[in-house]
Every structure is written in structure tokens, then in C-alpha cells.
Amino acid sequence: MRSYEKLLLENKAWSKEMVADDADYFKRLAALQAPEFLWIGCSDSRVPANQITGTQPGEIFVHRNIANLVVNTDINMLSVLQYAVEVLKVRHVIVCGHYGCGGVKAAMTQHHYGIINHWLKNIKDVYRLYRDEVDALPDENSRVNRLTELNVKEQVFNLAKTSIIQSAWKNDQRPHLHGWVYGLQDGLLRPITDIAPGTAIDELYQYDNL
Ligand code: CO
């Protein structure tokens, strides 16, 4: 059997199992999507949003990219964010990074990886912002880990800068923004930062006519 054929086979078995457990399972899911959470995570195959949070299909709206970035010109991320916040009305947005992130590691080098360097430049900008703090750490591992945390913190702040979030905060007192980092070594999520609805961010980024 080819590797991809196993996926299709496993899918059949899973679907059958779900229906055996609950005959209306798919009927119910197909009729309604009402997730409480938007997850912005890394594309890394070892950080599957549902599995590590014990959630089921229908519970988390998911966007993933390399190194869980919130880039304010990324029409893909912005579309997901707008839909999640304005249509699905999620109550929480979680940016989840992970220790040992290849994207963060690559951004700390001077190696040119091709087109991905355009993307990684966003992490280099975070590194430059916290250069003194990160470089003061004794070894490469702790520097990468700290930049991973700071990257999550900055991406959460990038969410707060968007008119989508500011407008929802003003009109609906949600969503709450969270920044977590996942440990590949122990499977645990660590809260790093959070911004409650209505928090006054640097006024430079505040829109006064929303
Ligand atoms: Co990663």
C-alpha cells in the first residue's frame, strides 16, 4: 500500500467509528460551525491544534503558517481573522509558537533560504527589537527559545494593532488575545502573554474612528 492510500483507509475507519459512536455526529457538524477559538499556529507537523488541546472538529478555527506570524499585509491571515472575529464571533484568539521552531532558528542565521527569507524577515525584525535581551543569553538553545517567546508576544501585539480586533473590542468586548508556546519535548503549552479586550495599546496604533 502506498503511504497516501493508508490515509484514505484510516479516514474510512475513523468516519465509521465516529458514526458508530454517535449516529448524528456528522449531520450535526455539517449543519453548524460555532468555534469559540481561533488558533494561529506554526505549520510544523508536530503541533496539531486539536490533538494537543484535546478538542474535536468544530471547536477551533485554524490558521497555520511558518513560525505562526501575524503579518499585517497577509491577506490570507487577515481573511481568516476577519471571518473568525466578525462572522464566527470567536471569544479567544490564540497565537501558538513552539520551542525548536525551524522558522525561528533560520531567521537567526544569515543563510539565504530563497523565497522563505521574505517571510522570515518578520522574525528578524522581532530579533532586532529584542537583540540585547536575546544575545545576553548564554547558549544558542536558550536564545532560540527566548526569541520564540518574544515572537509570539509580538504576533499577539500585531493582532491588537488590526482594525478587525480593535473594532470587535469596541463593539463587542471580545476577543481575548493569548500567546502560548508549546514544548515539543514535553507536550505542554505555556502561556506567555495575553491581551484582554479593550486594553489600551500604544496610541500610535489606535484607530479613533472605528
Ligand atoms: Co515552527
mmCIF file of C-alpha atoms and ligand atoms in Angstrom:
data_model
loop_
_atom_site.group_PDB
_atom_site.id
_atom_site.type_symbol
_atom_site.label_atom_id
_atom_site.label_comp_id
_atom_site.label_asym_id
_atom_site.label_seq_id
_atom_site.Cartn_x
_atom_site.Cartn_y
_atom_site.Cartn_z
ATOM 1 C CA MET A 1 0.000 0.000 0.000
ATOM 2 C CA ARG A 2 1.257 3.493 -0.800
ATOM 3 C CA SER A 3 1.611 5.899 2.109
ATOM 4 C CA TYR A 4 -1.192 8.179 0.962
ATOM 5 C CA GLU A 5 -3.541 5.223 0.485
ATOM 6 C CA LYS A 6 -3.173 4.482 4.174
ATOM 7 C CA LEU A 7 -4.525 7.974 4.904
ATOM 8 C CA LEU A 8 -7.660 7.286 2.916
ATOM 9 C CA LEU A 9 -8.110 3.924 4.564
ATOM 10 C CA GLU A 10 -7.639 5.383 8.036
ATOM 11 C CA ASN A 11 -10.160 8.051 7.177
ATOM 12 C CA LYS A 12 -12.789 5.429 6.312
ATOM 13 C CA ALA A 13 -12.194 3.648 9.600
ATOM 14 C CA TRP A 14 -12.361 6.950 11.544
ATOM 15 C CA SER A 15 -15.608 8.031 9.893
ATOM 16 C CA LYS A 16 -17.158 4.641 10.635
ATOM 17 C CA GLU A 17 -16.038 4.780 14.242
ATOM 18 C CA MET A 18 -17.457 8.268 14.766
ATOM 19 C CA VAL A 19 -20.852 7.249 13.378
ATOM 20 C CA ALA A 20 -20.876 4.045 15.427
ATOM 21 C CA ASP A 21 -20.305 6.192 18.499
ATOM 22 C CA ASP A 22 -22.838 8.866 17.604
ATOM 23 C CA ALA A 23 -25.111 8.337 14.596
ATOM 24 C CA ASP A 24 -25.770 12.070 14.103
ATOM 25 C CA TYR A 25 -22.156 13.187 14.555
ATOM 26 C CA PHE A 26 -21.508 14.389 11.006
ATOM 27 C CA LYS A 27 -25.071 15.571 10.468
ATOM 28 C CA ARG A 28 -24.711 17.883 13.454
ATOM 29 C CA LEU A 29 -21.235 19.117 12.486
ATOM 30 C CA ALA A 30 -22.240 19.740 8.892
ATOM 31 C CA ALA A 31 -25.158 21.911 9.971
ATOM 32 C CA LEU A 32 -23.242 24.315 12.175
ATOM 33 C CA GLN A 33 -19.781 25.713 12.809
ATOM 34 C CA ALA A 34 -19.574 27.648 16.072
ATOM 35 C CA PRO A 35 -15.995 27.501 17.351
ATOM 36 C CA GLU A 36 -15.054 29.566 20.381
ATOM 37 C CA PHE A 37 -11.388 29.786 19.406
ATOM 38 C CA LEU A 38 -9.212 30.964 16.541
ATOM 39 C CA TRP A 39 -5.792 29.300 16.524
ATOM 40 C CA ILE A 40 -2.858 30.873 14.693
ATOM 41 C CA GLY A 41 -0.086 28.302 14.865
ATOM 42 C CA CYS A 42 3.056 27.076 13.137
ATOM 43 C CA SER A 43 2.730 24.743 10.146
ATOM 44 C CA ASP A 44 5.084 22.315 11.914
ATOM 45 C CA SER A 45 3.561 18.814 11.708
ATOM 46 C CA ARG A 46 4.327 18.208 15.387
ATOM 47 C CA VAL A 47 1.970 20.912 16.642
ATOM 48 C CA PRO A 48 -1.572 19.856 15.649
ATOM 49 C CA ALA A 49 -4.023 22.298 17.267
ATOM 50 C CA ASN A 50 -6.846 19.864 18.016
ATOM 51 C CA GLN A 51 -4.762 16.982 19.274
ATOM 52 C CA ILE A 52 -2.658 18.919 21.768
ATOM 53 C CA THR A 53 -5.673 20.748 23.201
ATOM 54 C CA GLY A 54 -7.995 17.739 23.360
ATOM 55 C CA THR A 55 -10.516 19.437 21.119
ATOM 56 C CA GLN A 56 -12.776 17.979 18.454
ATOM 57 C CA PRO A 57 -13.705 19.028 14.915
ATOM 58 C CA GLY A 58 -15.859 22.149 15.168
ATOM 59 C CA GLU A 59 -14.152 23.583 18.250
ATOM 60 C CA ILE A 60 -11.185 25.521 16.828
ATOM 61 C CA PHE A 61 -10.926 27.632 13.672
ATOM 62 C CA VAL A 62 -7.351 27.177 12.484
ATOM 63 C CA HIS A 63 -4.782 29.183 10.550
ATOM 64 C CA ARG A 64 -1.215 27.940 10.311
ATOM 65 C CA ASN A 65 1.892 29.303 8.630
ATOM 66 C CA ILE A 66 5.640 29.087 9.109
ATOM 67 C CA ALA A 67 6.503 30.383 12.598
ATOM 68 C CA ASN A 68 2.914 31.496 13.404
ATOM 69 C CA LEU A 69 3.271 35.036 12.079
ATOM 70 C CA VAL A 70 0.658 37.780 12.054
ATOM 71 C CA VAL A 71 1.774 39.940 9.126
ATOM 72 C CA ASN A 72 -0.442 42.946 8.524
ATOM 73 C CA THR A 73 -0.287 42.625 4.730
ATOM 74 C CA ASP A 74 -1.071 38.882 4.692
ATOM 75 C CA ILE A 75 -4.479 38.729 3.010
ATOM 76 C CA ASN A 76 -4.787 35.039 3.894
ATOM 77 C CA MET A 77 -4.316 35.598 7.648
ATOM 78 C CA LEU A 78 -6.445 38.765 7.600
ATOM 79 C CA SER A 79 -9.290 36.957 5.850
ATOM 80 C CA VAL A 80 -9.195 34.150 8.414
ATOM 81 C CA LEU A 81 -9.071 36.698 11.244
ATOM 82 C CA GLN A 82 -11.939 38.758 9.889
ATOM 83 C CA TYR A 83 -14.138 35.721 9.290
ATOM 84 C CA ALA A 84 -13.362 34.248 12.716
ATOM 85 C CA VAL A 85 -13.946 37.512 14.581
ATOM 86 C CA GLU A 86 -16.828 39.061 12.623
ATOM 87 C CA VAL A 87 -18.790 36.039 11.404
ATOM 88 C CA LEU A 88 -17.950 33.172 13.768
ATOM 89 C CA LYS A 89 -17.579 35.625 16.662
ATOM 90 C CA VAL A 90 -14.798 33.695 18.396
ATOM 91 C CA ARG A 91 -14.160 34.669 22.018
ATOM 92 C CA HIS A 92 -10.450 33.875 22.067
ATOM 93 C CA VAL A 93 -7.606 34.169 19.568
ATOM 94 C CA ILE A 94 -4.551 32.075 20.382
ATOM 95 C CA VAL A 95 -1.162 32.580 18.743
ATOM 96 C CA CYS A 96 0.804 29.405 19.415
ATOM 97 C CA GLY A 97 4.521 29.100 18.794
ATOM 98 C CA HIS A 98 6.716 26.169 19.741
ATOM 99 C CA TYR A 99 10.211 25.639 21.082
ATOM 100 C CA GLY A 100 12.590 24.262 18.475
ATOM 101 C CA CYS A 101 10.826 26.174 15.679
ATOM 102 C CA GLY A 102 12.800 25.811 12.436
ATOM 103 C CA GLY A 103 11.492 29.159 11.186
ATOM 104 C CA VAL A 104 12.814 30.997 14.231
ATOM 105 C CA LYS A 105 16.156 29.187 14.020
ATOM 106 C CA ALA A 106 16.535 30.011 10.333
ATOM 107 C CA ALA A 107 15.713 33.676 10.943
ATOM 108 C CA MET A 108 18.636 33.908 13.380
ATOM 109 C CA THR A 109 21.138 32.861 10.734
ATOM 110 C CA GLN A 110 22.496 34.770 7.756
ATOM 111 C CA HIS A 111 21.759 31.913 5.378
ATOM 112 C CA HIS A 112 19.639 32.719 2.327
ATOM 113 C CA TYR A 113 16.885 30.092 2.017
ATOM 114 C CA GLY A 114 15.248 31.512 -1.088
ATOM 115 C CA ILE A 115 11.779 32.955 -1.085
ATOM 116 C CA ILE A 116 11.153 31.964 2.531
ATOM 117 C CA ASN A 117 13.587 34.691 3.584
ATOM 118 C CA HIS A 118 10.938 37.287 2.748
ATOM 119 C CA TRP A 119 8.726 35.624 5.339
ATOM 120 C CA LEU A 120 11.489 35.104 7.913
ATOM 121 C CA LYS A 121 12.393 38.790 7.767
ATOM 122 C CA ASN A 122 9.409 39.379 10.036
ATOM 123 C CA ILE A 123 11.159 37.303 12.722
ATOM 124 C CA LYS A 124 14.450 39.098 12.107
ATOM 125 C CA ASP A 125 12.586 42.322 12.881
ATOM 126 C CA VAL A 126 11.497 40.864 16.232
ATOM 127 C CA TYR A 127 15.078 39.749 16.918
ATOM 128 C CA ARG A 128 16.381 43.262 16.192
ATOM 129 C CA LEU A 129 13.804 44.717 18.595
ATOM 130 C CA TYR A 130 14.978 42.445 21.445
ATOM 131 C CA ARG A 131 18.587 41.988 20.357
ATOM 132 C CA ASP A 132 20.184 42.885 23.695
ATOM 133 C CA GLU A 133 17.945 40.602 25.735
ATOM 134 C CA VAL A 134 18.309 37.611 23.394
ATOM 135 C CA ASP A 135 22.047 37.926 22.802
ATOM 136 C CA ALA A 136 22.704 38.157 26.553
ATOM 137 C CA LEU A 137 21.591 34.503 26.929
ATOM 138 C CA PRO A 138 24.446 32.003 27.299
ATOM 139 C CA ASP A 139 23.721 29.414 24.614
ATOM 140 C CA GLU A 140 22.053 29.059 21.226
ATOM 141 C CA ASN A 141 19.221 26.918 22.524
ATOM 142 C CA SER A 142 18.072 29.459 25.097
ATOM 143 C CA ARG A 143 18.443 32.277 22.559
ATOM 144 C CA VAL A 144 16.196 30.435 20.079
ATOM 145 C CA ASN A 145 13.695 29.626 22.826
ATOM 146 C CA ARG A 146 13.558 33.218 24.061
ATOM 147 C CA LEU A 147 13.120 34.570 20.543
ATOM 148 C CA THR A 148 10.323 32.018 20.060
ATOM 149 C CA GLU A 149 8.532 33.510 23.088
ATOM 150 C CA LEU A 150 9.193 37.103 22.035
ATOM 151 C CA ASN A 151 7.994 36.312 18.522
ATOM 152 C CA VAL A 152 4.686 35.041 19.920
ATOM 153 C CA LYS A 153 4.399 38.172 22.066
ATOM 154 C CA GLU A 154 4.939 40.440 19.036
ATOM 155 C CA GLN A 155 2.484 38.477 16.881
ATOM 156 C CA VAL A 156 -0.185 38.839 19.576
ATOM 157 C CA PHE A 157 0.549 42.564 19.600
ATOM 158 C CA ASN A 158 0.252 42.590 15.801
ATOM 159 C CA LEU A 159 -3.278 41.200 16.229
ATOM 160 C CA ALA A 160 -4.149 44.038 18.622
ATOM 161 C CA LYS A 161 -2.950 46.539 16.006
ATOM 162 C CA THR A 162 -5.530 45.403 13.443
ATOM 163 C CA SER A 163 -8.759 47.316 12.898
ATOM 164 C CA ILE A 164 -10.543 43.936 12.984
ATOM 165 C CA ILE A 165 -9.579 43.348 16.631
ATOM 166 C CA GLN A 166 -9.937 46.976 17.711
ATOM 167 C CA SER A 167 -13.402 47.195 16.209
ATOM 168 C CA ALA A 168 -14.529 43.954 17.906
ATOM 169 C CA TRP A 169 -13.104 45.145 21.220
ATOM 170 C CA LYS A 170 -15.015 48.409 20.948
ATOM 171 C CA ASN A 171 -18.317 46.982 19.811
ATOM 172 C CA ASP A 172 -18.407 43.529 21.383
ATOM 173 C CA GLN A 173 -15.790 43.394 24.202
ATOM 174 C CA ARG A 174 -14.076 40.367 22.632
ATOM 175 C CA PRO A 175 -11.946 38.516 21.634
ATOM 176 C CA HIS A 176 -9.324 37.920 24.293
ATOM 177 C CA LEU A 177 -5.854 37.525 22.739
ATOM 178 C CA HIS A 178 -3.461 34.856 24.007
ATOM 179 C CA GLY A 179 0.143 33.919 23.245
ATOM 180 C CA TRP A 180 1.268 30.382 24.064
ATOM 181 C CA VAL A 181 4.400 28.364 23.395
ATOM 182 C CA TYR A 182 4.280 24.595 23.001
ATOM 183 C CA GLY A 183 7.109 22.339 24.143
ATOM 184 C CA LEU A 184 7.961 19.602 21.652
ATOM 185 C CA GLN A 185 9.886 17.879 24.460
ATOM 186 C CA ASP A 186 7.058 17.608 26.982
ATOM 187 C CA GLY A 187 3.863 18.260 25.015
ATOM 188 C CA LEU A 188 2.930 21.166 27.287
ATOM 189 C CA LEU A 189 1.519 24.580 26.368
ATOM 190 C CA ARG A 190 2.915 27.573 28.245
ATOM 191 C CA PRO A 191 1.007 30.870 28.364
ATOM 192 C CA ILE A 192 3.488 33.671 27.563
ATOM 193 C CA THR A 193 1.322 36.738 27.136
ATOM 194 C CA ASP A 194 -2.301 37.836 26.854
ATOM 195 C CA ILE A 195 -4.174 40.995 25.962
ATOM 196 C CA ALA A 196 -7.698 41.452 27.312
ATOM 197 C CA PRO A 197 -10.394 43.148 25.206
ATOM 198 C CA GLY A 198 -10.200 46.924 25.482
ATOM 199 C CA THR A 199 -6.592 47.038 26.651
ATOM 200 C CA ALA A 200 -5.051 50.389 25.758
ATOM 201 C CA ILE A 201 -2.238 49.628 23.311
ATOM 202 C CA ASP A 202 0.332 52.198 22.170
ATOM 203 C CA GLU A 203 -1.815 55.037 20.837
ATOM 204 C CA LEU A 204 0.262 55.127 17.680
ATOM 205 C CA TYR A 205 -1.681 52.028 16.608
ATOM 206 C CA GLN A 206 -5.112 53.036 17.890
ATOM 207 C CA TYR A 207 -7.788 53.993 15.393
ATOM 208 C CA ASP A 208 -10.065 56.703 16.772
ATOM 209 C CA ASN A 209 -12.870 56.435 14.210
ATOM 210 C CA LEU A 210 -13.900 52.764 14.429
HETATM 211 CO CO CO B 1 7.680 26.156 13.794
#
